[in-house]
Short mmCIF file of C-alpha atoms and ligand atoms in Angstrom, two decimals:
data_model
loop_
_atom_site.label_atom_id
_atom_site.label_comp_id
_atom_site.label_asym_id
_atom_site.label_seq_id
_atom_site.Cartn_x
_atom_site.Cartn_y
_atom_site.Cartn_z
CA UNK A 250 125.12 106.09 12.04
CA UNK A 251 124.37 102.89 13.34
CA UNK A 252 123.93 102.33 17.11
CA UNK A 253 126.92 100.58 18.24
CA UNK A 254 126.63 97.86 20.14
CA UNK A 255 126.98 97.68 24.21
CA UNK A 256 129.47 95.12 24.13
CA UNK A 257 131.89 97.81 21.95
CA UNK A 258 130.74 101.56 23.73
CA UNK A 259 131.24 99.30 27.20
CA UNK A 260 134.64 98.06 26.28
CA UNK A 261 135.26 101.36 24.61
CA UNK A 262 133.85 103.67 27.66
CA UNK A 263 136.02 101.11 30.12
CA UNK A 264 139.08 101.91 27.95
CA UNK A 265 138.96 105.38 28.99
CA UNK A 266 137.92 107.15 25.72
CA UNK A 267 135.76 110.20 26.51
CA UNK A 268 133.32 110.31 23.20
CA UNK A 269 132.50 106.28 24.31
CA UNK A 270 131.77 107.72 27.64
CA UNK A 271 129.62 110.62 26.98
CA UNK A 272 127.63 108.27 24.67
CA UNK A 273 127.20 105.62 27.57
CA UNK A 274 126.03 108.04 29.49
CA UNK A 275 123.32 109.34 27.01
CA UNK A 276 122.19 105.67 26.67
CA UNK A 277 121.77 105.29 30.08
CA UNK A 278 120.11 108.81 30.11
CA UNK A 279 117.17 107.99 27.57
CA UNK A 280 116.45 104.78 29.57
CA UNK A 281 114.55 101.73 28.34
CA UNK A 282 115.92 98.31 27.38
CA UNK A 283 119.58 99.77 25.90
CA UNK A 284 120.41 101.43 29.34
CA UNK A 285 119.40 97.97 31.16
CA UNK A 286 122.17 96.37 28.61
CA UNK A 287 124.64 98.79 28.84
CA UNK A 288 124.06 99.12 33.10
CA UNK A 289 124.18 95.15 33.42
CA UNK A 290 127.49 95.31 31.99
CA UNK A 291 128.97 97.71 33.92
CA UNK A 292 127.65 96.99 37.55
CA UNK A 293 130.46 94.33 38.02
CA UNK A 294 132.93 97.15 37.58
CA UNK A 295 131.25 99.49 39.87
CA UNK A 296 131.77 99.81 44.03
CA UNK A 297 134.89 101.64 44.30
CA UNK A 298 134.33 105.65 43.41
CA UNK A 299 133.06 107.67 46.36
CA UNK A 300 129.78 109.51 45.83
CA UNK A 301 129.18 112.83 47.07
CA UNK A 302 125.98 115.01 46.92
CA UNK A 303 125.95 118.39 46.88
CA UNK A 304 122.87 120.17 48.01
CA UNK A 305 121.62 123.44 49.16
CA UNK A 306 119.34 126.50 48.85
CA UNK A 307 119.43 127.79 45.18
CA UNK A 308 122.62 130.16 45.83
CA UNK A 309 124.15 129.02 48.25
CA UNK A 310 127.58 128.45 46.54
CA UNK A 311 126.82 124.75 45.11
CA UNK A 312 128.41 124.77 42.00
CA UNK A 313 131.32 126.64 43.08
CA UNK A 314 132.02 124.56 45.95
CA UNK A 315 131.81 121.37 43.51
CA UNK A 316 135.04 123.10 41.58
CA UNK A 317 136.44 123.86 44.10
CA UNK A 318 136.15 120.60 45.39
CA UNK A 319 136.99 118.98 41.88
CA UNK A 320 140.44 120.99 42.21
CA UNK A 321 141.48 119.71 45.19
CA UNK A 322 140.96 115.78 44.38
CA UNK A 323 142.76 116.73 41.55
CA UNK A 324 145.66 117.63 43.51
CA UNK A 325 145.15 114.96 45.46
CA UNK A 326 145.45 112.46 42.10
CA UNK A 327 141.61 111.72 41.98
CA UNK A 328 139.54 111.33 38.98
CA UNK A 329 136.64 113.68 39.08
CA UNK A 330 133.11 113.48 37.90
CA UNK A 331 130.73 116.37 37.78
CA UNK A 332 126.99 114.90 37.41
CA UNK A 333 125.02 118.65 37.53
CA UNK A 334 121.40 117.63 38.47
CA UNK A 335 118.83 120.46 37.92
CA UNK A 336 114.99 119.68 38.17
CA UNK A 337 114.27 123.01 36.82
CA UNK A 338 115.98 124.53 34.06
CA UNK A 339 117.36 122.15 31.44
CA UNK A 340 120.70 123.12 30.62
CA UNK A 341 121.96 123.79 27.47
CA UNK A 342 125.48 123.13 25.38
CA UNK A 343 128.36 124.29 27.77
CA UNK A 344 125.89 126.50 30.30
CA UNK A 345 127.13 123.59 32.54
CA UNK A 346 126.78 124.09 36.67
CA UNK A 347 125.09 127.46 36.08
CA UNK A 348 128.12 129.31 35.42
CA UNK A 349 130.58 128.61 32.65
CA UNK A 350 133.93 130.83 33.78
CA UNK A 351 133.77 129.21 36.74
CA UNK A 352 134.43 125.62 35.05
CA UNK A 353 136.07 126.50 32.29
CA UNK A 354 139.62 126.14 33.74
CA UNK A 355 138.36 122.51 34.57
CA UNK A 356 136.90 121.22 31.81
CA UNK A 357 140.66 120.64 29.24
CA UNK A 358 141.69 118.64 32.66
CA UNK A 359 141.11 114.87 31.17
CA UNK A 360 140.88 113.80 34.83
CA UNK A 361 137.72 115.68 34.94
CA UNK A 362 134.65 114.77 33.69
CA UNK A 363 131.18 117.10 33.53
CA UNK A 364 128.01 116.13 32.73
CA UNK A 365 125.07 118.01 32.88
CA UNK A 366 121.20 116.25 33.61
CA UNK A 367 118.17 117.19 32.18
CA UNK A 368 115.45 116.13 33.56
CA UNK A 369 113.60 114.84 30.76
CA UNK A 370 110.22 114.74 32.67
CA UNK A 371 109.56 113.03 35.70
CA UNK A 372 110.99 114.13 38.77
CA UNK A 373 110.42 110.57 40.12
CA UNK A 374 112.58 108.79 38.11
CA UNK A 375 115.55 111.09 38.79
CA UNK A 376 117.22 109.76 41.98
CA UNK A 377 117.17 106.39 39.96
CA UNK A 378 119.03 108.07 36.63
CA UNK A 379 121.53 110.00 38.94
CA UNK A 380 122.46 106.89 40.57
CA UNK A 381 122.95 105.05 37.00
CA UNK A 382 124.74 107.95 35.76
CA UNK A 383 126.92 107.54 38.76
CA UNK A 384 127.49 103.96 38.07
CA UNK A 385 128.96 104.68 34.73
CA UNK A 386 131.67 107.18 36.37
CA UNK A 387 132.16 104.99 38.79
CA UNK A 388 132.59 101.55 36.32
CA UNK A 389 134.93 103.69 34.10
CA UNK A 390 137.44 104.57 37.10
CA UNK A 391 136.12 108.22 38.20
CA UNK A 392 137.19 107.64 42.14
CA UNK A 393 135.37 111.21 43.42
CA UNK A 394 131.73 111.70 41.83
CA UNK A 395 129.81 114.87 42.44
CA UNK A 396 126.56 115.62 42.14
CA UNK A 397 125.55 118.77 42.76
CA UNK A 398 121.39 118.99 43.11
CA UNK A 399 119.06 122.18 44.36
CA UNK A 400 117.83 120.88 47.74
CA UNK A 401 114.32 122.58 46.94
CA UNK A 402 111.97 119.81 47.73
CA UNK A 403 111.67 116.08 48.65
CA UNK A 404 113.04 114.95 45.20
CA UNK A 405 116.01 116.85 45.13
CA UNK A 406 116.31 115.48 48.78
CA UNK A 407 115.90 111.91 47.06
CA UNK A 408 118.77 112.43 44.71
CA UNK A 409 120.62 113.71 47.44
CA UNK A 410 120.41 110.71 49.31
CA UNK A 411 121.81 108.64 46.13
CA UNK A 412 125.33 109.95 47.21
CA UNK A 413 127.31 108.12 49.89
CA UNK A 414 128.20 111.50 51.25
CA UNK A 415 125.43 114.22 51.29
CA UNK A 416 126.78 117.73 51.87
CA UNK A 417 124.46 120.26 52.58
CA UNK A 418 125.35 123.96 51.78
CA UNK A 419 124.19 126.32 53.70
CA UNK A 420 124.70 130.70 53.46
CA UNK A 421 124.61 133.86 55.58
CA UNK A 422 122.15 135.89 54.71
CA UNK A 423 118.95 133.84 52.81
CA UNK A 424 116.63 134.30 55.98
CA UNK A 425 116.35 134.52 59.48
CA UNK A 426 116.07 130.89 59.74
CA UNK A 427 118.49 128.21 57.75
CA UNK A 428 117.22 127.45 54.81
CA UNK A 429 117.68 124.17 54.65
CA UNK A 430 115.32 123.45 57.54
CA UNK A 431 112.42 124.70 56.15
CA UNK A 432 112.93 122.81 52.65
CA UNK A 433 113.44 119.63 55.04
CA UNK A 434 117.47 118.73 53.59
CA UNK A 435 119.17 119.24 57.10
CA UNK A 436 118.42 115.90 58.46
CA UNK A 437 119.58 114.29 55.34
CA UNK A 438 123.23 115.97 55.95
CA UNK A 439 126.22 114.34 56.89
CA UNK A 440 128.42 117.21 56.75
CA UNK A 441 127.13 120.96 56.51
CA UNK A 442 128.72 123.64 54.91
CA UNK A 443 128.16 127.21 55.83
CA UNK A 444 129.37 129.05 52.67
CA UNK A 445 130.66 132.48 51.54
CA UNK A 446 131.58 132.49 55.52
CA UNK A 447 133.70 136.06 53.72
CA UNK A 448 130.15 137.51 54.03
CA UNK A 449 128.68 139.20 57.73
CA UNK A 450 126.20 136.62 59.14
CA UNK A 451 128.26 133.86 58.62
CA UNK A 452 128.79 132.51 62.87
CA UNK A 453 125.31 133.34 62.72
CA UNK A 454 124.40 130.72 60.30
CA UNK A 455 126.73 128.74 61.69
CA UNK A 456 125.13 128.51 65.47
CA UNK A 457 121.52 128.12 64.15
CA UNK A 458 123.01 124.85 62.47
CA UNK A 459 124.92 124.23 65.62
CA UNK A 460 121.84 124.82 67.81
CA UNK A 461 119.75 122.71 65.27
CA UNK A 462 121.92 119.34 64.98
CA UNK A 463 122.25 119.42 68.99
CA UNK A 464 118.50 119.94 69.81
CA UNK A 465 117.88 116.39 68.49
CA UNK A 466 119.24 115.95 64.79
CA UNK A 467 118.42 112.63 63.97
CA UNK A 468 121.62 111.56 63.74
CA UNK A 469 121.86 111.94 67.28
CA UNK A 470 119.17 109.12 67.68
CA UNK A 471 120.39 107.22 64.54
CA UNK A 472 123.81 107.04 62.85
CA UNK A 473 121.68 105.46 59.53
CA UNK A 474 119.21 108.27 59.05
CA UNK A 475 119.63 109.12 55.62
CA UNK A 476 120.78 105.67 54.44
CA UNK A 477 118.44 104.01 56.75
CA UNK A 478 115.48 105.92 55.96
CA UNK A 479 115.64 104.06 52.87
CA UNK A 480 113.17 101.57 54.57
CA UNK A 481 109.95 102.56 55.71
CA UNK A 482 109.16 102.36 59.39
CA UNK A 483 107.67 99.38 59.63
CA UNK A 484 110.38 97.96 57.56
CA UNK A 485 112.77 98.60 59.87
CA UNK A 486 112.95 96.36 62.78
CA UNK A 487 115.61 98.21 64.90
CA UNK A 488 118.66 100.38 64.35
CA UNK A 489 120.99 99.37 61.87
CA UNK A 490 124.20 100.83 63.52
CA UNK A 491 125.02 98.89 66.54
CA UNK A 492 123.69 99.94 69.46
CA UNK A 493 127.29 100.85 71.35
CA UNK A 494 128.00 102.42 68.43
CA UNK A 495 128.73 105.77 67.93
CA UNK A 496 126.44 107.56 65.68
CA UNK A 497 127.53 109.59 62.79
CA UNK A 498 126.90 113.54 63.93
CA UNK A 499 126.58 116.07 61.03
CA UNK A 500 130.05 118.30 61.12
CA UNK A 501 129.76 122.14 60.19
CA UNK A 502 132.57 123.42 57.53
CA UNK A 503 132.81 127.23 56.84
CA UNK A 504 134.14 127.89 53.58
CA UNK A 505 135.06 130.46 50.98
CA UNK A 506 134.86 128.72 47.41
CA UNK A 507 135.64 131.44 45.19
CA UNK A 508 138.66 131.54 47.93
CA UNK A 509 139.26 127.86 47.57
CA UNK A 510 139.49 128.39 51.64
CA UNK A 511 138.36 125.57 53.88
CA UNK A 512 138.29 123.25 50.99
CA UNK A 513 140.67 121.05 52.96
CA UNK A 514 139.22 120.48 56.08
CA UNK A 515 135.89 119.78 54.31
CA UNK A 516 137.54 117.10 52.22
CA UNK A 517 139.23 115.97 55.36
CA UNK A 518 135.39 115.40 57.32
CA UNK A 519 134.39 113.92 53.67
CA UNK A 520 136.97 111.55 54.00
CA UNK A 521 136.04 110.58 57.57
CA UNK A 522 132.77 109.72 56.58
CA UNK A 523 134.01 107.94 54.01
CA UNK A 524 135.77 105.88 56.54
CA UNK A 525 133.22 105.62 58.87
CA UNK A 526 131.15 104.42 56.53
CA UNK A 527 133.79 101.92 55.59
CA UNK A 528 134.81 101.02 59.13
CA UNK A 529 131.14 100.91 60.76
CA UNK A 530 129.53 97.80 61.93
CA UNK A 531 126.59 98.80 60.22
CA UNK A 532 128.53 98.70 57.11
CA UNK A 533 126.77 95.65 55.23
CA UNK A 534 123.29 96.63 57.20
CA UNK A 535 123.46 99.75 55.38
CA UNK A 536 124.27 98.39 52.30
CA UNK A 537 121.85 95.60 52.18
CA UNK A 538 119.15 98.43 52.75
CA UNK A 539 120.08 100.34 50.17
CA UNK A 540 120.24 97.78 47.48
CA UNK A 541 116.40 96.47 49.10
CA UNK A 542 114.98 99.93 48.82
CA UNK A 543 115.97 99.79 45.08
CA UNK A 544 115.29 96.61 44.23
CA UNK A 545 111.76 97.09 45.71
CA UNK A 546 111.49 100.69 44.16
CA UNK A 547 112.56 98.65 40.60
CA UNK A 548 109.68 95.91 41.56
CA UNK A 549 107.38 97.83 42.09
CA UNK A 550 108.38 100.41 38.48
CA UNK A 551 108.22 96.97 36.19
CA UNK A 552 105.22 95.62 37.48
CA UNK A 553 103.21 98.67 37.26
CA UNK A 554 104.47 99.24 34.13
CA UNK A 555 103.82 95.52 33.07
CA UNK A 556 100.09 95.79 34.27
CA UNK A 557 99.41 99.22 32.71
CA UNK A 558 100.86 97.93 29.28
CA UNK A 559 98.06 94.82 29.78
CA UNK A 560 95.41 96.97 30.20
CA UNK A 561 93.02 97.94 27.37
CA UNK A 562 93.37 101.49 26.44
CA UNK A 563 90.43 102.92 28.29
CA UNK A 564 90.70 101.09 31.38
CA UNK A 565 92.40 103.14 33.23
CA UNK A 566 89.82 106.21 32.65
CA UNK A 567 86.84 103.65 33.06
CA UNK A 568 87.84 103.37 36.22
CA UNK A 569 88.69 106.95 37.40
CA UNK A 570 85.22 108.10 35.85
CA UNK A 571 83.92 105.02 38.18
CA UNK A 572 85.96 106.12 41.56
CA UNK A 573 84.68 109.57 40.21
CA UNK A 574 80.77 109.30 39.93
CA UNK A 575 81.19 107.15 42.98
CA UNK A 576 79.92 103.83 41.08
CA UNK A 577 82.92 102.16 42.39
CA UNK A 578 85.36 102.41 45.56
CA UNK A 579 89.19 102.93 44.76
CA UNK A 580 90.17 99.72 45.63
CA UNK A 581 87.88 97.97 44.07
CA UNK A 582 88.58 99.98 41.41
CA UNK A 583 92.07 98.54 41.47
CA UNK A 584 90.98 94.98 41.86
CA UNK A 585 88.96 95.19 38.74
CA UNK A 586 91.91 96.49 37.23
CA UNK A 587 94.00 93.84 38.06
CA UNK A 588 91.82 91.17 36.85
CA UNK A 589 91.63 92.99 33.83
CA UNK A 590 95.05 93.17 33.26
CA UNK A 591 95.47 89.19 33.67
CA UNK A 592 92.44 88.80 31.08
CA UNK A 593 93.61 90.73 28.74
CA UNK A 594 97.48 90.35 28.88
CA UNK A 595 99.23 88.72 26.35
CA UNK A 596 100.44 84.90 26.99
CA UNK A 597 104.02 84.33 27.09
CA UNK A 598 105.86 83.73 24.24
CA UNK A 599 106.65 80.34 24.01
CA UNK A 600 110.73 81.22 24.25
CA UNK A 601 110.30 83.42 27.40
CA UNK A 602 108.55 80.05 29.17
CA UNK A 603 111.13 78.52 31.49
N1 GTP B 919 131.23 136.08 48.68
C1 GTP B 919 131.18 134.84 48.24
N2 GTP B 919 130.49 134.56 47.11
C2 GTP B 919 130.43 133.28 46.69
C3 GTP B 919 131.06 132.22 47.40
N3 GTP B 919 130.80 131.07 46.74
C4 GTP B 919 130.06 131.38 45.68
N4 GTP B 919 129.82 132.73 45.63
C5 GTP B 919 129.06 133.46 44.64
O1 GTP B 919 127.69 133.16 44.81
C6 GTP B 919 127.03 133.13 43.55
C7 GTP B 919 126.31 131.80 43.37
O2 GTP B 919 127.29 130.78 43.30
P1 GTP B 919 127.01 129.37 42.63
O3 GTP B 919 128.22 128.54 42.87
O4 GTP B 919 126.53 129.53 41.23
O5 GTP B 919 125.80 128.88 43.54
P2 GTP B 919 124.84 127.63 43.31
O6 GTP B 919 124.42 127.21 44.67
O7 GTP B 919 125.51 126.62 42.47
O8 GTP B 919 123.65 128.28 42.53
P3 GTP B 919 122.46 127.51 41.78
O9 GTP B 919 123.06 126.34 41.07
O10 GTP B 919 121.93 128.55 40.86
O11 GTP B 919 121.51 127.12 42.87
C8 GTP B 919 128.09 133.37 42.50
O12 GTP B 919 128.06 134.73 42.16
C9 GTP B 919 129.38 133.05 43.22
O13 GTP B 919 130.50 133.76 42.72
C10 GTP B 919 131.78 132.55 48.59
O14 GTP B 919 132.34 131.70 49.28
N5 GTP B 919 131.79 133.86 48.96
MG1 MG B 920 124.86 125.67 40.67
#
């Protein structure tokens, strides 16, 4: 079958039919020029859904809080999208979330919509393809987008931090010490979630988190952190909240999923961020450094990429075995690259000359 066009899976996708959307978001997916077509179309219709991450500990609860959570925006008259991000083990058919009975009663709701990610690869490119995932959901009128990602390490803590919202998920019983801590998620959290709080250990968890945001969480220095942090340090000239401003502090939630209990109140703090988000000063700030981060992240991808391609085939090795026998410094190394790559690389065609 022939690929259909972007114009026609956009319009189609837009429309609301499912089959157009799934496609999209395979497009998107496999990257290259037909997901920069079919994303250029859609970013003007993108901005309104909220994004929520949901991270924790392997265990912790994750996927069962995202139903859980997907049930009650359903109540609440919210299109839901599940965007399952899992850096280790590729999913397969309908082993969606890690645990198909506990979706199943989901998945005929056509308000619902869940998508699994493999991760196809690099582990660097995947905070980029959650967030363009998330823009399709978001372009085709999902209001509440989930993403549920293992905080295990500093890329799952980077696809966290696509989300608007980051919820980290904490347990009783994983250690003597939270989890999350050690794998370096906590600061990232806006609001933490002490899970299967049915299990002994639970007010436990819950005052090492306590006694862990209030002995200097960085939220208590910085409202921004996880947005913010988007910019290096010396990118960032001062705080982006305003300074009499109060700063966002990380709430604690205790829930039951498989009880559906506290699912409220943790949509309720959800929502507050949400609005303080929307209501802060820092508002455009924290937009503006978003969109910078990518846009530089996006620079810097291309132009790499462009340079490698204008390299001849052994360059690259010539000048590791260089940097290697110590014939040649490594940046040096690069400079030599670089003038090889504007040697070698291909003039513009004459239509792509301005
Ligand atoms: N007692 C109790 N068990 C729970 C609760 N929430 C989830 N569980 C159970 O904990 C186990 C793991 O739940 P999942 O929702 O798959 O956890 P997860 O964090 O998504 O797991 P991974 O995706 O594998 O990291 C399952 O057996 C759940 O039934 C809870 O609130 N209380
Ligand atoms: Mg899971």
């Amino acid at each position: 079958m022939p690929e259909r066009s972007a114009d026609a899976l956009v319009a189609d996708a837009l429309s609301g039919n499912r089959r157009a959307l799934s496609r999209l978001l395979s497009r998107v997916e496999d990257g290259g020029q037909p997901a920069c077509d079919v994303l250029a179309q859609l970013y003007r219709h993108t901005g309104s859904a909220h994004w929520i991450g949901i991270t924790g500990a392997p265990g912790t609860g994750k996927s069962s809080l995202v139903a859980a959570l997907a049930r009650a925006y359903r109540a609440q008259g919210e299109r839901v999208a599940i965007l399952a991000v899992d850096p280790s083990s590729p999913y397969t058919g309908g082993a969606i979330l890690g645990d198909r009975i506990r979706m199943a009663d989901l998945s005929g709701d056509p308000g619902i919509f869940i998508r699994s990610m493999a991760t196809r690869g690099a582990l660097g490119g995947l905070a980029d393809t959650t967030r363009d995932l998330a823009r399709v959901f978001d372009a085709c009128g999902f209001g509440i987008v989930l993403i549920e990602t293992v905080g295990a390490g500093q890329n799952e803590v980077a696809v966290a931090q696509v989300a608007h919202t980051v919820v980290v998920v904490e347990a009783p019983g994983l250690g003597d010490d939270v989890q999350a801590i050690k794998a370096g998620i906590l600061e990232t959290a806006d609001i933490l979630v002490v899970n299967k709080s049915d299990l002994p250990g639970a007010a436990n968890t819950v005052r090492a988190l306590r006694t862990t945001i209030d002995t200097g969480h960085p939220a208590l220095k910085t409202s921004w952190r996880h947005h913010g942090q988007l910019l290096t340090a010396e990118e960032t000239p001062a705080p982006a909240h305003a300074p009499d401003e109060p700063a966002w502090v990380p709430m604690i939630v205790q829930t039951v999923a498989t009880a559906h209990e506290g699912i409220d109140a943790l949509t309720g703090h959800i929502h507050a961020h949400q609005s303080f988000l929307k209501n802060s000063q820092s508002h455009g700030t924290i937009e503006r450094a978003r969109i910078h981060t990518e846009l530089l992240d996006k620079l810097r991808d291309r132009l790499l990429d462009r340079l490698l391609n204008a390299l001849p085939a052994s360059a690259l090795d010539d000048a590791i075995d260089r940097v290697a026998n110590r014939e040649a410094d490594p940046m040096t190394a690069v400079t030599t690259l670089i003038e090889q790559s504007s040697r070698t690389a291909a003039p513009p065609r004459p239509e792509s000359v301005l």
